[in-house]
mmCIF file of C-alpha atoms in Angstrom:
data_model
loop_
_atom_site.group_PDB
_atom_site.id
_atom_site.type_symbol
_atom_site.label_atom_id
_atom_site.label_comp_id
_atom_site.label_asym_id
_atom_site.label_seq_id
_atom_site.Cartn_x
_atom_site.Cartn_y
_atom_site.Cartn_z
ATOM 1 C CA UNK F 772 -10.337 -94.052 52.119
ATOM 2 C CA UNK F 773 -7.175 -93.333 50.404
ATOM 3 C CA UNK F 774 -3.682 -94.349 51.791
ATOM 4 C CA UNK F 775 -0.712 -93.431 50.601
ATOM 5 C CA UNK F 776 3.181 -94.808 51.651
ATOM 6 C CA UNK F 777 5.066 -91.478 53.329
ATOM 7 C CA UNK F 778 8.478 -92.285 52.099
ATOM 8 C CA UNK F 779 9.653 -90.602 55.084
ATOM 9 C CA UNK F 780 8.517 -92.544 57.693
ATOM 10 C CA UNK F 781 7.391 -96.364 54.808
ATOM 11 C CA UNK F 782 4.237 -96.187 57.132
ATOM 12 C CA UNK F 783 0.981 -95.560 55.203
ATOM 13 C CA UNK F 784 -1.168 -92.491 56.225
ATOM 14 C CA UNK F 785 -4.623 -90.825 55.137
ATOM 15 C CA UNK F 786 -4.270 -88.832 52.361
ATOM 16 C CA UNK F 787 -7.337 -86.613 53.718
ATOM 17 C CA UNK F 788 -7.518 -87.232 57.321
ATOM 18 C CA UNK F 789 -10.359 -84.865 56.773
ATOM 19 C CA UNK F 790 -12.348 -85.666 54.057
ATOM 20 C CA UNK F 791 -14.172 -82.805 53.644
ATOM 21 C CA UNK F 792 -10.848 -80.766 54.865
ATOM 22 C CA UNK F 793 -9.081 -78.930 52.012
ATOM 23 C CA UNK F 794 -5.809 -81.177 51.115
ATOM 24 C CA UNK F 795 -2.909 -79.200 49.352
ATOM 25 C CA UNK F 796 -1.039 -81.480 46.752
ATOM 26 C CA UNK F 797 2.212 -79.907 45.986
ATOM 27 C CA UNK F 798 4.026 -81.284 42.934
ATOM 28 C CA UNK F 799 8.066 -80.145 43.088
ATOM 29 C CA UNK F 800 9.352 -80.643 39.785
ATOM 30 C CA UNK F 801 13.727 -80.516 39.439
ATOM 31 C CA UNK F 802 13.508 -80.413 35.587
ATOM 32 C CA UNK F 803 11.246 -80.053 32.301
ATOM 33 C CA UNK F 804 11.890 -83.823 31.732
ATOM 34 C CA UNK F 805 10.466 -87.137 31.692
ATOM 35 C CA UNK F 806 11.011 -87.615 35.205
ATOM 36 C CA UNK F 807 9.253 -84.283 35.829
ATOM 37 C CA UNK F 808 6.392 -85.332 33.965
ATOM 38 C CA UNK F 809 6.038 -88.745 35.776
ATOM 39 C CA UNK F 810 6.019 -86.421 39.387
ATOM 40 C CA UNK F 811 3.753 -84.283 37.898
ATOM 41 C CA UNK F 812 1.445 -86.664 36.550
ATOM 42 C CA UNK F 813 1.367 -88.961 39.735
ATOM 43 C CA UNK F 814 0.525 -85.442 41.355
ATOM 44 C CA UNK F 815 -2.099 -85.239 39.093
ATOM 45 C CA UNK F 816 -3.547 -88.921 39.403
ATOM 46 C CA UNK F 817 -3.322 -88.020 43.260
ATOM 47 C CA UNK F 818 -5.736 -85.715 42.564
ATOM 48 C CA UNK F 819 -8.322 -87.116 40.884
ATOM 49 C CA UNK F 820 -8.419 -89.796 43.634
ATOM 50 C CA UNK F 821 -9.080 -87.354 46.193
ATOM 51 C CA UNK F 822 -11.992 -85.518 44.315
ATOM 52 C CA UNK F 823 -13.077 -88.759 43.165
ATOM 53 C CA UNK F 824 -14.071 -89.113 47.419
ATOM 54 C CA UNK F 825 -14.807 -86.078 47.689
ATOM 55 C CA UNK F 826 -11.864 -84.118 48.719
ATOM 56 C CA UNK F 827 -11.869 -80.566 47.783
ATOM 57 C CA UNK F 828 -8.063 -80.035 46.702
ATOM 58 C CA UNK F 829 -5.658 -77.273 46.273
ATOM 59 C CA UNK F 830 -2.848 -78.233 43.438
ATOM 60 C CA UNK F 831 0.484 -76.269 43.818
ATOM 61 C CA UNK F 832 3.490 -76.693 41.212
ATOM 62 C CA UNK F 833 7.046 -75.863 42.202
ATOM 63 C CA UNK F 834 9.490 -75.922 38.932
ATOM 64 C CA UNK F 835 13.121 -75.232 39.253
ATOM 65 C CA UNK F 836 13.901 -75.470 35.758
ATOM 66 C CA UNK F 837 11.916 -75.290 32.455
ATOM 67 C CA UNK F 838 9.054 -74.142 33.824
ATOM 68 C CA UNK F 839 7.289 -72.662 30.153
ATOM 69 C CA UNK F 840 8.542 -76.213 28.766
ATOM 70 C CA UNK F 841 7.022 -78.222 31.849
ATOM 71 C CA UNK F 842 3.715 -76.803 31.165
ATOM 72 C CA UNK F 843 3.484 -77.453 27.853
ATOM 73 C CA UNK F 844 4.279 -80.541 28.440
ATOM 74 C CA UNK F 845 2.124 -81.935 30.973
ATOM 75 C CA UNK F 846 -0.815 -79.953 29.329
ATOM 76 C CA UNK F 847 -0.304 -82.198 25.740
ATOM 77 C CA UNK F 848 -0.421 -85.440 28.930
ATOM 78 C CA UNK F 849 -3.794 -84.183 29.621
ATOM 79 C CA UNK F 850 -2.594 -82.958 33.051
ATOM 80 C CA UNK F 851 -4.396 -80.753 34.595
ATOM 81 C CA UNK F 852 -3.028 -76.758 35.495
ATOM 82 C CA UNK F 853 -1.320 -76.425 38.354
ATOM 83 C CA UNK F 854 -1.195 -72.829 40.184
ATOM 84 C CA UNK F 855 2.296 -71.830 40.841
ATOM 85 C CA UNK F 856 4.402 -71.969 44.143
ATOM 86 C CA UNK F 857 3.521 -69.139 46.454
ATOM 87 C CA UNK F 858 5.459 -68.842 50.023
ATOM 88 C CA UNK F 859 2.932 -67.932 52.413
ATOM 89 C CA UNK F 860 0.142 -69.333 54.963
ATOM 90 C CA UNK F 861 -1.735 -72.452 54.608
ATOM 91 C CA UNK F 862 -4.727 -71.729 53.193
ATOM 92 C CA UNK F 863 -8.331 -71.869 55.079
ATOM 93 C CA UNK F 864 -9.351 -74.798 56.479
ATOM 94 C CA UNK F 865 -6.436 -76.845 55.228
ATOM 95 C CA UNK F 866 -6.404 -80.245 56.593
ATOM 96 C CA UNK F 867 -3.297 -82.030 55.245
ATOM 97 C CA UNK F 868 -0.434 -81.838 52.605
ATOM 98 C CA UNK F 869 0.870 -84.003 50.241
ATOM 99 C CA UNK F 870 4.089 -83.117 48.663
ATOM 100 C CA UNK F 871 4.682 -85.350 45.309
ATOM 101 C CA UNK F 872 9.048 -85.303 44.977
ATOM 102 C CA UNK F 873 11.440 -87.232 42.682
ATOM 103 C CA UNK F 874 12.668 -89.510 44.527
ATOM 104 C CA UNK F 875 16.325 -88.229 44.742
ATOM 105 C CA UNK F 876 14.992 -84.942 45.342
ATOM 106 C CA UNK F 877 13.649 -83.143 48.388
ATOM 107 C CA UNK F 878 10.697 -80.839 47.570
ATOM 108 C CA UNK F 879 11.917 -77.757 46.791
ATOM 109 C CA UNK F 880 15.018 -79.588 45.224
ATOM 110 C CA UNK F 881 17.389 -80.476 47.435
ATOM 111 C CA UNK F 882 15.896 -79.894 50.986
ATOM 112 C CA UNK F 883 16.348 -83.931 52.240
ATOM 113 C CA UNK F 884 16.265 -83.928 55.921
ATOM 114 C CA UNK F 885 14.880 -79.914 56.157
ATOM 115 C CA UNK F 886 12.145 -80.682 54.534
ATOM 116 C CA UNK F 887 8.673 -79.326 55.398
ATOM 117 C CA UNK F 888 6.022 -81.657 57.180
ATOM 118 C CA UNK F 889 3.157 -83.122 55.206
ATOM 119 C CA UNK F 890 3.151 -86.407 53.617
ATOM 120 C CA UNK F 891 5.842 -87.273 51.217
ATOM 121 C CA UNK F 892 5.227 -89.210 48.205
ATOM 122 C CA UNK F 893 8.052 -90.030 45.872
ATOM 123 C CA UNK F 894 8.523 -91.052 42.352
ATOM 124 C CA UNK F 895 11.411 -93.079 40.795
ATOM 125 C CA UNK F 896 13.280 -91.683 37.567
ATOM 126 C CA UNK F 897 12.647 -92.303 34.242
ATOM 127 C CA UNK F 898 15.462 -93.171 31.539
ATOM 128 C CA UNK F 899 15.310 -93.708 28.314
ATOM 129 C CA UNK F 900 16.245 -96.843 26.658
ATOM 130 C CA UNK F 901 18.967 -96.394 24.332
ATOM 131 C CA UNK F 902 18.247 -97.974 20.791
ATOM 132 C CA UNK F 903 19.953 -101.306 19.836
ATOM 133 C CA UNK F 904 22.800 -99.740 17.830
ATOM 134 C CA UNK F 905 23.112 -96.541 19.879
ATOM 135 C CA UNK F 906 26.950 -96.921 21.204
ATOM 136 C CA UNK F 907 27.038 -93.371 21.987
ATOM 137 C CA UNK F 908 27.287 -94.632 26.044
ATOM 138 C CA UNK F 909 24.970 -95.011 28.922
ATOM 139 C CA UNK F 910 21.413 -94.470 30.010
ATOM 140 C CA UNK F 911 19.946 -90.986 29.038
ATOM 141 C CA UNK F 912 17.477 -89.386 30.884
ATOM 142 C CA UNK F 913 14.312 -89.505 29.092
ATOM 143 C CA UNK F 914 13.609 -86.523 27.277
ATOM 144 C CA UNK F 915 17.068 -85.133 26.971
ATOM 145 C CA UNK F 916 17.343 -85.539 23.138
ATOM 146 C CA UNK F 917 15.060 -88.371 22.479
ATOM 147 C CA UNK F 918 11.869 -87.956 20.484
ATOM 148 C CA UNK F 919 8.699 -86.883 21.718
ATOM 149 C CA UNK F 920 6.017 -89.555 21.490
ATOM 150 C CA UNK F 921 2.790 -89.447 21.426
ATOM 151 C CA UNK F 922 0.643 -88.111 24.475
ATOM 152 C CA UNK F 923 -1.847 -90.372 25.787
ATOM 153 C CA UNK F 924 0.766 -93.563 24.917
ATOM 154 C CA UNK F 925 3.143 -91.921 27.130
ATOM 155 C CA UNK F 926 0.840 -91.191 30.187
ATOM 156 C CA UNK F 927 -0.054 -94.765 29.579
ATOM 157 C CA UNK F 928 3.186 -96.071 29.570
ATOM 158 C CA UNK F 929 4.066 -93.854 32.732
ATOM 159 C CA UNK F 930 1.063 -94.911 34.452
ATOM 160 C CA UNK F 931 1.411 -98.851 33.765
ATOM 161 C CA UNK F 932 4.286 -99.304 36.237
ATOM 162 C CA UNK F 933 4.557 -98.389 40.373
ATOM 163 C CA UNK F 934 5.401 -94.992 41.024
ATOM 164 C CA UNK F 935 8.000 -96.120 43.578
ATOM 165 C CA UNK F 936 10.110 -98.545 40.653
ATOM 166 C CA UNK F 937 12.606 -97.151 38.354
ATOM 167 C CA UNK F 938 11.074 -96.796 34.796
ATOM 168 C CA UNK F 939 13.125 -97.334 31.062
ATOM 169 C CA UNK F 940 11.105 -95.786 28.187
ATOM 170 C CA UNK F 941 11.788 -97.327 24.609
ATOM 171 C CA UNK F 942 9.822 -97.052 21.462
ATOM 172 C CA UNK F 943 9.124 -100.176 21.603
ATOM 173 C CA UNK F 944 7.319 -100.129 24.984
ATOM 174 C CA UNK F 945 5.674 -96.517 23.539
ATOM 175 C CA UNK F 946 4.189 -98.397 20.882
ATOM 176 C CA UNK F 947 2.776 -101.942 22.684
ATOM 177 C CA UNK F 948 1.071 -98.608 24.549
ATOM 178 C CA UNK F 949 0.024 -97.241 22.176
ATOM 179 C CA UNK F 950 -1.680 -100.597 20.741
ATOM 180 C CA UNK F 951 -3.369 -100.989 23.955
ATOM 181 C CA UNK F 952 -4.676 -97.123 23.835
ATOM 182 C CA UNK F 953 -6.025 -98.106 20.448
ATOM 183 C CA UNK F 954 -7.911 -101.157 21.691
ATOM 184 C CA UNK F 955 -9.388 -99.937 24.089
ATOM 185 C CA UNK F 956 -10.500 -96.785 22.531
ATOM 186 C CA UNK F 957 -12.275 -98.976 20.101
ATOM 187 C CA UNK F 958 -13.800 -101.907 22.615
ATOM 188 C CA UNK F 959 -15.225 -98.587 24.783
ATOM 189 C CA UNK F 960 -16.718 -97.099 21.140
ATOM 190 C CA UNK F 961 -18.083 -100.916 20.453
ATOM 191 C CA UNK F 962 -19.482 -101.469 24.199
ATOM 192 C CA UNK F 963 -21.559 -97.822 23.673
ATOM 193 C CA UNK F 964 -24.021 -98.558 20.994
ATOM 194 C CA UNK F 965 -24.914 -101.632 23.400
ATOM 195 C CA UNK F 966 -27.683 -100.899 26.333
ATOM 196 C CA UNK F 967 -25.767 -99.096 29.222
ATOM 197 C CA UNK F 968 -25.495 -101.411 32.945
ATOM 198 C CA UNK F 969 -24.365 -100.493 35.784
ATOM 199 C CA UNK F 970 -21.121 -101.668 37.048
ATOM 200 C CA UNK F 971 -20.967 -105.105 39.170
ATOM 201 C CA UNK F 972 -20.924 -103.710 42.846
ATOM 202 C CA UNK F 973 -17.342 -106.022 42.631
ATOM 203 C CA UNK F 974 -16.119 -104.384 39.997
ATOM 204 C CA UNK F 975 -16.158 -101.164 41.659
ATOM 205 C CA UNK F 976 -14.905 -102.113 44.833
ATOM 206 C CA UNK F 977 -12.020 -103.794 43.304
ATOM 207 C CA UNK F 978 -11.646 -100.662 41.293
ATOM 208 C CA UNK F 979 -11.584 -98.074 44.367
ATOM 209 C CA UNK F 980 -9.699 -100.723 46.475
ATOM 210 C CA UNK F 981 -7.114 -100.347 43.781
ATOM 211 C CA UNK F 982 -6.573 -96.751 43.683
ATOM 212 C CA UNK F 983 -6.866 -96.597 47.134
ATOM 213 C CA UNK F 984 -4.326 -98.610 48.420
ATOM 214 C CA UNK F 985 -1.295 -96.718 47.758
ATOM 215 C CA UNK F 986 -2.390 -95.124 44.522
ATOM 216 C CA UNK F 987 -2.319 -98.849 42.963
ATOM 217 C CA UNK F 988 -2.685 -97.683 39.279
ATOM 218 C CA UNK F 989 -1.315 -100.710 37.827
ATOM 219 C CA UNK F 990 -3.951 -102.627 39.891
ATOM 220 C CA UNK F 991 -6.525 -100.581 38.048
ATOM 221 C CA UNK F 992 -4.973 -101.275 34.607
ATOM 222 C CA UNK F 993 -5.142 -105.135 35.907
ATOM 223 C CA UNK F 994 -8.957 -104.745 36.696
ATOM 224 C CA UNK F 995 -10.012 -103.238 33.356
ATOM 225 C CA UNK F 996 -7.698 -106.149 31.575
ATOM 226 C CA UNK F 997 -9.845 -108.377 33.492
ATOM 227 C CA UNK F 998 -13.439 -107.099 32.509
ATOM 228 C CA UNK F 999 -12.311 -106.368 29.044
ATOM 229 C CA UNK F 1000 -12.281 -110.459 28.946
ATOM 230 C CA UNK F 1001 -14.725 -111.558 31.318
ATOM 231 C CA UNK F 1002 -17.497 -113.680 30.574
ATOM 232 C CA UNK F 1003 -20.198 -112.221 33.126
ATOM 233 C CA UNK F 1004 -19.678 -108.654 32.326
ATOM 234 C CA UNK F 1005 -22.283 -107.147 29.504
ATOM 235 C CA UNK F 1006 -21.021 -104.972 27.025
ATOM 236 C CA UNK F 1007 -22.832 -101.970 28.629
ATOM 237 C CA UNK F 1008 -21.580 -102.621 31.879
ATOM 238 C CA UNK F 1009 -17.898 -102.663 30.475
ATOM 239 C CA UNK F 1010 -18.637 -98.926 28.830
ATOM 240 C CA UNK F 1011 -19.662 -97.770 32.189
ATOM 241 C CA UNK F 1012 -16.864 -99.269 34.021
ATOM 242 C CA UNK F 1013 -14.172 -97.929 31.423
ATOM 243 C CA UNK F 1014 -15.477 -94.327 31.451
ATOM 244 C CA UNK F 1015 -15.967 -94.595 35.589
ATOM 245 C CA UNK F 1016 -11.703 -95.820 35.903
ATOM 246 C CA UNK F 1017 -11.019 -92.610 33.073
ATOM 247 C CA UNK F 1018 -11.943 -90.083 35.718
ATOM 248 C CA UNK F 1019 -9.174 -91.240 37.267
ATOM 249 C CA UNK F 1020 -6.768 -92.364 34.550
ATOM 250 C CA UNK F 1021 -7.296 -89.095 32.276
ATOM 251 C CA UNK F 1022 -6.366 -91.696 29.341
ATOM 252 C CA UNK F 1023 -9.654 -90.296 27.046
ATOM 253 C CA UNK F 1024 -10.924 -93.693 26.722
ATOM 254 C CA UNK F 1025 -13.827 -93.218 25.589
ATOM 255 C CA UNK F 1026 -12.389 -90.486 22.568
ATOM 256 C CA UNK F 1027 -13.693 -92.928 19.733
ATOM 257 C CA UNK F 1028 -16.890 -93.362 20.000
ATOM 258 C CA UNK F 1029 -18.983 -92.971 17.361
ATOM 259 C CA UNK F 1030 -15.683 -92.202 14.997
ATOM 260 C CA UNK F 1031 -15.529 -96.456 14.402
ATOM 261 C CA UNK F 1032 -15.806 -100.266 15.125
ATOM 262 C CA UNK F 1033 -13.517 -102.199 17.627
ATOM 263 C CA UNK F 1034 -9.824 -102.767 16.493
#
């Protein structure tokens, strides 16, 4: 079962007490920037947890700024639509809420102490690294004037550290991700045209056990590094267990195949 840290109280709670309850995951967005993206997109990692167990979920988005921008955004990260912010009732059958904040924020923006009850998950900042020869001054938030990189190296690069640590974006950490992206696109097109396996029973639990304590992406990143190189795993077995982790990483993994060999 899934636990997750409510930064309100540090103590970890169900994230579907109920698990075939309804669970409302509420992503509250202060701005159209890489921070915003990084709330949204844990929101949306939340997500794919719960349905992974079985957890039928509601998504709501509350934007208080660029909320056009925001979309378009998160849609090129291969996140997933969220319905907008509607004031009213909970809806039927609603077992528990999760409400995804920047961690400086409140949902809602600014509520702190008022706000609502439900589990509250928060994400550290992101900031952009300033290039070498940039003396132009301090930290900028990421996105504010920087250039755009590419999608799925981003959500990589977003997803590779804890939610809960502060986060510098560079090109030069864009592009190590995007070398992994492109490895591993390649290994899952190679492992295909071998005979499919299942995946070791201890690869999957290690996998779930991940994602499931805390929302451990990083963990999961760890796991695949570790099958990619393991001596006991078949190449069929290392497909399935690649495709089986993209459910929950959204990282198209598994894009390439048939298009070439491994890189």
């Amino acid at each position: 079962m899934l636990r997750i840290t409510d930064a309100r109280t540090g103590e970890p709670a169900d994230a579907a007490p109920a698990r075939r309850g309804l669970t409302r995951v509420e992503a509250h967005v202060p701005r159209a920037d890489t921070t915003g993206l990084r709330v949204l997109l844990v929101a949306d990692i939340l997500v794919r947890a719960l349905e992974l167990n079985g957890t039928p979920v509601w998504t709501v988005l509350t934007a208080l700024e660029g909320h056009a921008e925001l979309r378009e955004r998160a849609s090129a990260l291969g996140i997933r639509p969220f319905e907008d912010h509607r004031a009213g009732e909970p809806a039927l059958g609603e077992a528990q809420v999760l409400r995804v904040v920047a961690a400086s924020e409140g949902p809602g923006g600014g509520e702190g102490d008022e706000a609502p009850d439900g589990v509250r998950v928060e994400v550290a900042p992101v900031h952009d690294e300033a290039p070498a020869d940039d003396e132009s001054g301090p930290v900028r938030e990421a996105g504010e004037g920087s250039e755009e990189p590419e999608p799925s190296a981003l959500r990589l690069a977003l997803l590779a550290r804890p939610r809960h640590e502060h986060l510098s974006l560079g090109p030069a950490g864009l592009a190590d991700a995007e070398k992994v992206l492109s490895h591993w696109r390649g290994a899952v097109a190679a492992w295909a045209t071998h005979p499919s396996s299942p995946i070791p029973d201890p690869v999957r639990q290690q996998l779930r056990a991940a994602w499931e304590d805390d929302l451990d992406v990083p963990a999961v990143l760890d796991v695949l590094r570790r099958v990619a190189t393991s001596q006991t795993v078949p190449d069929g077995a290392r497909f399935e267990t690649y495709a089986y982790a993209d459910r929950l990483l959204g990282l198209e993994l598994t894009r390439d195949i048939g298009r070439g060999t491994l890189s």
